[in-house]
Coordinates of C-alpha atoms in Angstrom, one line a residue:
Chain A
M1 CA -24.9 56.0 -18.9
T2 CA -25.1 55.4 -14.9
L3 CA -24.2 52.1 -14.4
L4 CA -25.1 50.4 -10.8
T5 CA -22.3 49.6 -9.2
L6 CA -21.2 46.2 -7.2
T7 CA -20.0 48.5 -4.3
H8 CA -23.0 51.1 -4.2
A9 CA -25.0 47.5 -4.3
Q10 CA -23.1 45.8 -1.6
K11 CA -23.6 49.1 0.3
L12 CA -27.3 49.0 0.0
T13 CA -27.1 45.4 0.9
S14 CA -25.8 46.3 4.0
A15 CA -27.7 49.0 5.3
A16 CA -30.8 46.7 5.2
C17 CA -29.5 44.6 6.6
E18 CA -28.4 46.6 8.9
T19 CA -32.1 47.8 10.5
A20 CA -32.8 44.2 9.5
Q21 CA -30.7 42.8 12.7
E22 CA -31.6 46.4 14.9
M23 CA -35.9 45.4 14.0
G24 CA -34.5 41.8 15.1
V25 CA -35.9 40.2 12.7
P26 CA -34.3 38.0 9.8
M27 CA -33.6 38.6 6.3
T28 CA -33.4 37.9 2.7
V29 CA -31.6 41.4 1.0
A30 CA -31.7 41.4 -2.6
V31 CA -29.4 43.9 -5.3
V32 CA -30.3 43.3 -8.8
D33 CA -29.3 45.9 -12.2
V34 CA -31.1 47.2 -14.5
G35 CA -32.1 43.4 -16.4
G36 CA -33.3 42.0 -13.3
H37 CA -30.2 40.4 -12.2
L38 CA -28.6 40.1 -9.5
V39 CA -25.8 41.8 -8.6
S40 CA -25.8 41.9 -4.5
L41 CA -27.8 39.1 -2.2
A42 CA -27.6 38.4 2.1
R43 CA -29.9 36.4 4.1
M44 CA -29.1 36.4 7.4
D45 CA -28.8 34.2 9.8
G46 CA -32.4 32.5 10.6
A47 CA -34.2 33.7 7.5
A48 CA -36.1 30.9 5.5
F49 CA -34.6 30.6 2.3
V50 CA -37.1 29.9 0.4
L51 CA -38.2 33.3 0.7
T52 CA -34.6 34.4 -0.9
E53 CA -36.7 33.4 -4.7
V54 CA -38.4 35.6 -3.9
A55 CA -36.7 38.3 -2.5
I56 CA -34.7 38.4 -5.4
G57 CA -38.5 38.7 -7.5
K58 CA -39.6 42.1 -6.0
A59 CA -36.1 43.2 -7.1
F60 CA -36.5 41.3 -10.5
T61 CA -40.4 43.6 -9.8
A62 CA -39.4 46.8 -8.9
A63 CA -36.2 47.0 -11.8
S64 CA -38.4 46.3 -14.9
F65 CA -41.1 48.6 -14.5
G66 CA -39.0 51.6 -12.0
V67 CA -42.0 51.3 -9.8
P68 CA -41.6 50.5 -6.3
T69 CA -43.9 47.1 -6.2
A70 CA -46.4 47.8 -3.4
E71 CA -47.2 50.7 -6.4
L72 CA -47.3 48.1 -8.3
A73 CA -50.5 46.9 -5.9
A74 CA -52.7 49.4 -6.6
L75 CA -51.1 49.7 -10.9
F76 CA -52.5 45.8 -11.7
Q77 CA -55.8 46.8 -9.6
G78 CA -58.5 43.9 -10.7
R79 CA -56.3 42.7 -13.6
T80 CA -55.3 39.3 -11.4
Q81 CA -55.1 37.8 -15.6
F82 CA -52.3 40.6 -16.5
T83 CA -50.1 39.3 -13.8
T84 CA -51.0 35.9 -13.4
S85 CA -49.7 35.3 -16.6
I86 CA -46.3 37.8 -16.3
Q87 CA -46.4 35.4 -13.0
V88 CA -46.0 32.4 -15.2
A89 CA -44.4 33.8 -18.1
T90 CA -41.5 34.7 -15.3
Q91 CA -42.0 30.8 -13.6
G92 CA -42.7 33.2 -9.9
R93 CA -40.1 35.8 -10.3
F94 CA -42.6 38.7 -10.6
T95 CA -44.7 39.4 -8.1
L96 CA -46.3 42.2 -6.4
S97 CA -46.1 42.0 -2.9
R98 CA -44.2 45.2 -0.4
G99 CA -41.1 45.6 -0.1
G100 CA -39.2 46.0 -3.5
L101 CA -37.3 49.0 -4.6
P102 CA -36.3 50.8 -7.9
L103 CA -32.9 51.6 -7.9
V104 CA -33.0 55.7 -9.7
V105 CA -29.9 57.6 -10.5
E106 CA -30.0 61.1 -11.9
G107 CA -34.0 60.3 -13.5
H108 CA -33.2 56.2 -14.8
T109 CA -34.4 53.2 -13.4
V110 CA -30.5 51.5 -12.8
G111 CA -31.8 48.2 -10.7
G112 CA -34.2 47.1 -7.8
I113 CA -33.7 46.7 -4.5
A114 CA -36.0 44.3 -2.3
A115 CA -35.5 42.0 1.5
S116 CA -38.5 39.8 2.7
G117 CA -39.0 38.3 5.4
G118 CA -40.6 40.6 7.7
T119 CA -44.5 41.6 7.1
G120 CA -44.4 43.7 3.7
D121 CA -44.3 46.8 6.3
Q122 CA -40.9 45.7 7.7
D123 CA -39.6 45.1 4.4
L124 CA -40.3 48.3 2.6
A125 CA -39.5 50.4 6.2
V126 CA -36.0 48.2 5.5
V127 CA -35.1 48.7 1.7
R128 CA -35.9 52.4 2.6
A129 CA -33.9 53.1 5.4
A130 CA -31.1 51.4 3.4
L131 CA -31.8 53.9 0.6
A132 CA -32.0 56.9 3.3
A133 CA -28.8 55.9 4.4
C134 CA -26.5 55.6 1.2
S135 CA -28.3 58.1 -0.8
Chain B
M1 CA -22.5 18.4 14.7
T2 CA -26.1 17.3 14.7
L3 CA -28.4 16.6 11.8
L4 CA -30.8 14.1 10.6
T5 CA -30.6 9.7 10.0
L6 CA -32.6 7.9 7.7
T7 CA -33.2 5.9 11.1
H8 CA -34.3 9.0 13.0
A9 CA -36.5 9.4 9.7
Q10 CA -37.5 6.0 10.2
K11 CA -39.4 5.5 13.1
L12 CA -40.8 8.8 12.1
T13 CA -42.6 7.9 9.0
S14 CA -43.5 4.7 10.9
A15 CA -44.8 6.3 13.9
A16 CA -46.6 8.9 11.5
C17 CA -48.6 5.9 9.5
E18 CA -49.0 3.5 12.3
T19 CA -51.1 5.7 13.6
A20 CA -53.3 6.8 11.0
Q21 CA -53.4 3.3 10.3
E22 CA -55.0 3.9 14.1
M23 CA -57.5 6.1 12.6
G24 CA -58.2 4.6 9.4
V25 CA -56.9 7.2 7.5
P26 CA -54.6 6.0 5.4
M27 CA -52.2 9.2 4.5
T28 CA -48.7 9.2 3.0
V29 CA -45.3 11.1 5.5
A30 CA -42.7 13.6 4.1
V31 CA -39.0 13.9 6.5
V32 CA -37.2 16.1 4.3
D33 CA -33.3 17.2 6.2
V34 CA -33.2 21.5 6.6
G35 CA -32.9 22.5 3.7
G36 CA -36.2 20.6 2.4
H37 CA -35.7 18.0 0.5
L38 CA -36.5 14.5 0.9
V39 CA -34.9 12.3 3.7
S40 CA -37.7 9.6 4.0
L41 CA -41.6 8.9 2.4
A42 CA -43.9 6.7 2.1
R43 CA -47.2 7.1 1.2
M44 CA -49.6 4.1 3.1
D45 CA -52.3 1.8 0.7
G46 CA -55.4 3.5 -0.8
A47 CA -53.3 7.7 0.1
A48 CA -54.2 9.4 -2.9
F49 CA -51.2 10.1 -4.9
V50 CA -51.7 13.9 -5.8
L51 CA -51.5 14.5 -1.8
T52 CA -47.8 13.6 -2.1
E53 CA -47.0 16.2 -3.1
V54 CA -48.8 18.4 -0.1
A55 CA -47.1 15.8 2.6
I56 CA -44.0 17.7 0.7
G57 CA -44.5 20.3 0.2
K58 CA -46.0 21.2 3.9
A59 CA -42.4 19.2 5.8
F60 CA -40.4 21.5 3.2
T61 CA -42.1 24.8 4.8
A62 CA -42.0 24.0 8.1
A63 CA -38.0 22.8 7.6
S64 CA -38.2 26.5 5.8
F65 CA -39.1 27.7 8.4
G66 CA -38.8 26.1 11.0
V67 CA -42.2 27.0 11.9
P68 CA -45.3 25.0 11.7
T69 CA -46.9 25.8 9.2
A70 CA -50.6 26.1 10.7
E71 CA -49.2 28.6 12.9
L72 CA -47.1 29.9 9.1
A73 CA -51.0 30.5 8.5
A74 CA -51.7 32.1 11.4
L75 CA -48.4 34.7 11.3
F76 CA -49.2 34.9 7.0
Q77 CA -53.5 35.8 7.6
G78 CA -54.8 37.8 5.1
R79 CA -51.6 38.5 3.2
T80 CA -53.0 36.8 0.4
Q81 CA -50.4 38.8 -2.5
F82 CA -47.0 36.9 0.1
T83 CA -47.9 33.5 0.0
T84 CA -49.1 33.6 -3.9
S85 CA -45.6 34.9 -4.4
I86 CA -44.1 32.4 -2.5
Q87 CA -45.8 29.9 -3.5
V88 CA -45.1 30.5 -7.5
A89 CA -41.8 30.9 -6.7
T90 CA -41.1 27.3 -5.4
Q91 CA -44.1 25.7 -7.9
G92 CA -46.2 25.1 -5.1
R93 CA -43.8 23.2 -2.5
F94 CA -44.6 25.9 -0.1
T95 CA -48.2 26.0 1.5
L96 CA -50.0 26.6 4.3
S97 CA -52.2 24.0 5.1
R98 CA -51.9 22.2 8.6
G99 CA -49.2 18.7 9.8
G100 CA -46.8 20.2 8.7
L101 CA -43.7 20.8 12.0
P102 CA -40.6 21.7 11.8
L103 CA -37.3 19.5 13.3
V104 CA -35.6 20.2 15.9
V105 CA -32.4 19.4 17.9
E106 CA -30.6 21.4 20.8
G107 CA -32.8 24.7 18.8
H108 CA -31.6 23.7 15.8
T109 CA -34.3 23.6 13.6
V110 CA -32.8 20.1 11.2
G111 CA -35.7 19.6 9.3
G112 CA -39.1 18.7 8.4
I113 CA -41.9 16.4 8.6
A114 CA -45.2 15.8 7.8
A115 CA -47.9 13.9 7.1
S116 CA -51.4 14.1 4.2
G117 CA -54.1 12.3 3.6
G118 CA -57.1 13.2 6.4
T119 CA -58.0 16.9 7.9
G120 CA -55.2 18.9 8.3
D121 CA -56.3 17.9 12.2
Q122 CA -55.5 14.2 11.9
D123 CA -52.7 15.0 9.2
L124 CA -51.6 16.8 12.8
A125 CA -52.7 15.1 14.9
V126 CA -50.1 11.3 13.2
V127 CA -47.6 14.4 13.1
R128 CA -47.0 15.0 16.7
A129 CA -48.1 11.9 17.8
A130 CA -44.9 10.5 15.5
L131 CA -42.8 13.3 17.2
A132 CA -43.9 12.4 21.1
A133 CA -43.2 8.5 19.9
C134 CA -39.8 9.7 19.1
S135 CA -38.0 11.7 21.4
Chain C
M1 CA -55.5 -7.0 -10.1
T2 CA -52.3 -7.0 -7.9
L3 CA -51.3 -4.0 -7.0
L4 CA -47.8 -2.5 -5.3
T5 CA -48.2 -1.9 -1.4
L6 CA -46.5 -0.4 0.8
T7 CA -45.0 -2.7 3.5
H8 CA -43.9 -4.9 -0.2
A9 CA -42.4 -1.6 -1.9
Q10 CA -40.5 -0.5 1.9
K11 CA -39.1 -4.1 2.5
L12 CA -37.9 -3.7 -1.0
T13 CA -36.6 -0.1 0.0
S14 CA -34.5 -1.6 3.3
A15 CA -32.8 -4.3 0.8
A16 CA -31.4 -2.0 -1.5
C17 CA -30.8 0.2 1.3
E18 CA -28.8 -2.4 3.0
T19 CA -26.9 -3.4 0.1
A20 CA -25.7 -0.1 -0.6
Q21 CA -24.3 -0.7 2.4
E22 CA -22.1 -3.5 2.2
M23 CA -20.9 -1.5 -0.3
G24 CA -20.3 1.5 1.2
V25 CA -22.4 3.9 -1.6
P26 CA -25.1 6.5 0.1
M27 CA -27.1 6.1 -2.2
T28 CA -30.9 7.2 -2.7
V29 CA -34.5 4.0 -3.4
A30 CA -37.5 5.0 -4.9
V31 CA -40.1 3.2 -4.8
V32 CA -43.5 3.6 -7.3
D33 CA -46.4 3.1 -8.2
V34 CA -47.4 1.9 -11.8
G35 CA -48.3 5.8 -12.2
G36 CA -45.0 7.0 -11.4
H37 CA -46.3 8.5 -8.1
L38 CA -43.7 7.8 -4.7
V39 CA -44.6 5.4 -2.5
S40 CA -41.4 4.4 -0.8
L41 CA -38.4 6.5 -0.6
A42 CA -35.1 6.5 1.7
R43 CA -32.2 8.8 1.6
M44 CA -29.1 7.1 3.5
D45 CA -26.8 9.7 5.5
G46 CA -24.4 11.2 3.2
A47 CA -26.1 10.6 0.0
A48 CA -26.1 13.5 -2.5
F49 CA -29.5 15.9 -2.1
V50 CA -29.5 16.2 -5.9
L51 CA -29.3 12.7 -7.5
T52 CA -33.1 12.0 -5.1
E53 CA -34.9 13.6 -8.3
V54 CA -32.9 11.1 -10.0
A55 CA -34.2 8.6 -8.0
I56 CA -37.2 8.6 -8.6
G57 CA -36.9 10.1 -12.4
K58 CA -35.9 6.3 -13.4
A59 CA -38.2 4.5 -11.2
F60 CA -40.9 6.6 -12.7
T61 CA -39.5 5.5 -16.0
A62 CA -38.9 2.0 -15.5
A63 CA -42.6 1.9 -14.8
S64 CA -43.7 4.6 -17.0
F65 CA -43.0 1.6 -19.6
G66 CA -42.4 -1.3 -17.6
V67 CA -39.1 -1.8 -18.8
P68 CA -35.0 -1.4 -16.7
T69 CA -33.8 2.4 -18.3
A70 CA -31.2 0.0 -19.1
E71 CA -33.2 -1.0 -21.6
L72 CA -34.1 1.9 -22.2
A73 CA -31.6 3.7 -23.5
A74 CA -30.9 0.8 -25.8
L75 CA -34.2 0.9 -27.1
F76 CA -33.9 5.1 -27.8
Q77 CA -30.9 4.4 -29.1
G78 CA -30.2 7.4 -31.4
R79 CA -33.5 9.2 -31.1
T80 CA -31.8 12.5 -29.3
Q81 CA -34.6 14.2 -30.4
F82 CA -37.6 11.9 -28.9
T83 CA -36.2 11.2 -25.5
T84 CA -35.4 15.1 -25.2
S85 CA -39.2 15.5 -26.3
I86 CA -39.8 13.3 -23.2
Q87 CA -37.7 14.3 -21.0
V88 CA -39.1 17.9 -21.2
A89 CA -42.9 17.5 -21.1
T90 CA -42.4 15.8 -18.1
Q91 CA -39.8 18.3 -16.2
G92 CA -36.2 15.8 -16.1
R93 CA -38.5 13.1 -14.1
F94 CA -37.9 10.5 -17.2
T95 CA -34.4 9.5 -17.8
L96 CA -32.5 6.9 -19.3
S97 CA -30.2 6.6 -17.0
R98 CA -29.6 2.9 -15.7
G99 CA -30.3 2.0 -12.5
G100 CA -33.4 1.9 -12.4
L101 CA -36.6 -1.6 -13.3
P102 CA -39.8 -2.2 -13.3
L103 CA -42.0 -4.3 -10.7
V104 CA -43.9 -6.9 -11.9
V105 CA -46.5 -8.9 -10.6
E106 CA -47.8 -12.0 -12.5
G107 CA -46.7 -10.2 -15.5
H108 CA -48.4 -6.4 -14.8
T109 CA -46.2 -4.1 -15.0
V110 CA -47.2 -2.7 -10.4
G111 CA -44.6 0.4 -10.6
G112 CA -40.7 0.9 -10.7
I113 CA -37.8 0.9 -8.0
A114 CA -34.2 2.5 -8.6
A115 CA -31.5 3.6 -6.7
S116 CA -28.5 7.1 -7.3
G117 CA -25.7 7.3 -5.3
G118 CA -23.7 4.8 -6.7
T119 CA -21.8 3.9 -10.6
G120 CA -25.3 3.3 -12.8
D121 CA -23.8 -0.7 -12.7
Q122 CA -24.2 -0.3 -8.7
D123 CA -27.3 1.3 -8.6
L124 CA -28.7 -1.6 -11.0
A125 CA -26.5 -4.8 -8.4
V126 CA -28.8 -2.3 -5.8
V127 CA -32.1 -2.3 -7.5
R128 CA -31.4 -6.3 -8.3
A129 CA -30.2 -7.2 -5.0
A130 CA -32.9 -5.6 -3.2
L131 CA -36.0 -8.1 -6.5
A132 CA -34.3 -10.9 -5.6
A133 CA -34.6 -10.6 -1.7
C134 CA -38.0 -10.6 -2.3
S135 CA -39.4 -12.1 -3.9
Chain D
M1 CA -23.8 22.5 15.5
T2 CA -21.8 24.2 13.5
L3 CA -23.4 26.3 10.8
L4 CA -22.9 28.7 7.7
T5 CA -23.2 31.9 8.9
L6 CA -24.1 34.9 6.6
T7 CA -20.8 36.9 8.1
H8 CA -17.8 33.7 7.5
A9 CA -20.5 33.9 3.9
Q10 CA -19.6 37.2 3.3
K11 CA -15.7 37.3 4.3
L12 CA -15.4 34.6 1.3
T13 CA -17.5 36.3 -1.2
S14 CA -15.4 39.6 -0.2
A15 CA -12.0 37.4 -0.1
A16 CA -12.7 35.6 -3.7
C17 CA -13.8 39.6 -5.8
E18 CA -10.4 40.5 -4.0
T19 CA -8.6 38.0 -6.1
A20 CA -10.7 38.4 -9.1
Q21 CA -9.7 41.8 -9.4
E22 CA -6.2 41.6 -8.3
M23 CA -6.8 39.1 -11.7
G24 CA -8.3 41.5 -13.5
V25 CA -11.7 39.7 -14.7
P26 CA -14.3 40.8 -13.2
M27 CA -16.5 37.6 -11.9
T28 CA -19.3 36.3 -9.9
V29 CA -18.9 34.6 -6.7
A30 CA -21.8 32.7 -4.9
V31 CA -22.1 31.1 -1.7
V32 CA -24.7 28.7 -1.3
D33 CA -25.8 26.3 2.4
V34 CA -25.7 22.6 2.5
G35 CA -29.2 22.9 0.5
G36 CA -27.1 24.7 -1.9
H37 CA -29.9 27.7 -1.4
L38 CA -27.9 31.2 -2.0
V39 CA -26.1 32.7 1.4
S40 CA -24.0 35.8 -0.2
L41 CA -23.5 37.4 -4.0
A42 CA -21.4 39.7 -5.4
R43 CA -21.3 40.5 -9.0
M44 CA -18.3 42.3 -10.3
D45 CA -19.0 44.7 -11.9
G46 CA -18.7 43.9 -15.3
A47 CA -19.8 40.2 -15.1
A48 CA -21.6 38.9 -17.6
F49 CA -25.1 38.8 -15.4
V50 CA -25.7 35.2 -17.8
L51 CA -22.8 34.3 -15.8
T52 CA -23.9 34.7 -12.7
E53 CA -27.3 31.0 -13.1
V54 CA -23.5 29.1 -12.8
A55 CA -21.4 31.1 -10.3
I56 CA -25.1 29.6 -8.1
G57 CA -25.5 26.2 -10.2
K58 CA -21.6 25.7 -9.4
A59 CA -22.3 26.2 -5.9
F60 CA -25.7 24.2 -5.5
T61 CA -22.9 21.3 -7.2
A62 CA -20.0 21.4 -4.4
A63 CA -22.7 21.1 -2.1
S64 CA -24.8 18.3 -2.8
F65 CA -22.5 16.0 -3.0
G66 CA -19.9 17.7 -0.4
V67 CA -17.3 17.2 -3.5
P68 CA -15.8 20.3 -5.9
T69 CA -17.2 20.0 -9.2
A70 CA -14.0 20.1 -10.7
E71 CA -13.4 16.6 -9.1
L72 CA -17.1 15.6 -10.4
A73 CA -16.1 16.3 -13.6
A74 CA -13.5 13.7 -13.3
L75 CA -15.6 11.2 -11.0
F76 CA -18.9 10.8 -13.7
Q77 CA -16.2 11.5 -16.9
G78 CA -18.6 9.6 -19.9
R79 CA -21.8 9.1 -17.3
T80 CA -23.0 12.2 -20.0
Q81 CA -26.6 10.4 -19.9
F82 CA -26.5 10.3 -15.4
T83 CA -25.4 14.1 -15.8
T84 CA -27.7 15.1 -18.6
S85 CA -30.7 13.6 -16.6
I86 CA -29.8 16.2 -13.5
Q87 CA -29.2 18.6 -15.3
V88 CA -32.4 18.5 -16.5
A89 CA -34.1 17.3 -13.3
T90 CA -32.6 20.5 -11.2
Q91 CA -33.4 22.8 -14.1
G92 CA -29.5 22.8 -14.6
R93 CA -29.1 23.8 -10.8
F94 CA -26.4 21.2 -10.8
T95 CA -23.4 21.1 -13.6
L96 CA -19.5 20.2 -13.8
S97 CA -17.6 23.5 -14.6
R98 CA -14.5 23.5 -12.3
G99 CA -14.4 26.1 -9.8
G100 CA -17.3 25.6 -6.9
L101 CA -16.1 23.8 -3.8
P102 CA -16.9 22.7 -0.5
L103 CA -17.7 24.1 2.5
V104 CA -16.1 22.0 4.8
V105 CA -16.4 22.6 8.8
E106 CA -15.1 19.7 11.8
G107 CA -15.4 17.4 8.9
H108 CA -19.3 18.2 7.7
T109 CA -20.2 20.0 4.9
V110 CA -22.0 23.9 5.7
G111 CA -22.4 25.1 2.1
G112 CA -20.1 25.5 -1.1
I113 CA -18.6 28.2 -2.9
A114 CA -18.4 29.5 -6.4
A115 CA -16.8 32.0 -8.7
S116 CA -18.1 32.1 -13.1
G117 CA -16.9 34.8 -14.9
G118 CA -13.1 33.9 -15.5
T119 CA -11.5 30.4 -17.5
G120 CA -12.5 27.6 -15.0
D121 CA -9.0 27.1 -13.6
Q122 CA -9.2 31.1 -13.0
D123 CA -12.3 31.0 -11.5
L124 CA -10.6 27.7 -9.7
A125 CA -8.0 29.5 -7.8
V126 CA -10.5 32.1 -7.0
V127 CA -12.5 30.3 -4.7
R128 CA -8.8 28.5 -4.1
A129 CA -7.6 31.7 -2.5
A130 CA -11.0 32.4 -0.9
L131 CA -11.2 29.2 1.3
A132 CA -7.4 30.0 2.0
A133 CA -7.8 33.4 3.7
C134 CA -10.9 32.6 5.0
S135 CA -9.7 29.3 6.9

């Protein structure tokens, strides 16, 4: 079984922070394991602390479904009751905001990564760049 | 190191209450530090108690981003999913209501201040008057 | 009906802070109305922010029962199940820590006051001194 | 104004992980700012995920009081009611477990650091080594 290592999580985190730095947008980057639990987190200087929970939530959500949060938003379109119930049950950890991607190794979801601090598209671009840099 | 002192927080609180008094609108005024934690709060006679949490939330939000809540509302225009995520993750503390301003000293955010009880514009006017009176 | 005014709440708050200052112990002082809702709060420079919620909780508890928190601890001695259920139901706001006193006017409870930051006895002494100074 | 930077937080995190690695004990290392909000986190391979919240809690607690958690345990000795109150009010974030230290710059607390995964003494040794390596 392939697992997510701290070394790999930190490479992803650093790569994401570098892209956010180039964009000039301070972000929080979170990487979680397949259980949705934090492995690595970095909050850049100037990143609003309230978004830390959002970054963790997006990585958590992507890991839990093995699907990008942006796709989940489309999948659950119109199912407000359902998504609200998950949000309440997870104390707000579950979210459909763009910018959370699953980490997949040999077809298996091993975790999730997310950035938070910019627009949804900026957050997503940062995470995609990190995955590309570390593949 | 510049920190927000209780003395300064109380001056701001009193100045805000005086302006609200002149307006004839009972308000709650909250001042938080850079971590979003309460330093000073005053609820004027007749101010609805449910708005107390709103005042704290607006100060918390302005402190966390270092940006007036009214500007955040413009920045996050149309990003309902995103703002709902933060609201849920912070158990409703995060808010985009007008009337929360960051407290900035030498270019650094040291906290936030907000008033709640009137219209958004009245709340904002009260907080602006407090900042002007104590600068 | 006699109500708690902001003016009176702020006098109590200031008197408590003065005593704490003389003791050399930075504290948070909270005054709530008869519904347990904040009217006045002051966190002195150097007071740990986690204790802010404790001060509010002690004032809330004293106001809700119209009894000092120290006496409640004796009244509820051995009733762990009961007190735990109140703590959970109030999300931790209810507490039996020493240092919360009801504010009573003409035999009616109009609110509560508490200090937090020292030992239970120090907190209680500060609140008692405030009541004595403002009676 | 001296603030905790991500660069410094990551140096501390890496130094702590290295010491834990040498000990052969997988740990989670958390660094928070003065408001108790996460700046950097690393969970080593094999570290139990339930301890992640403990590491965050110890760093949060040390930052909030500006005192090592081990000293707080001594200070609050016998005050079960009091410490339970804070634990409940902070939803379990507050803790007296050994291994959380404040980060102090020029006499001001700027944050906290903690490790979790070993015994209390091991956790503390790891954090102390990190502070020594980065001073």
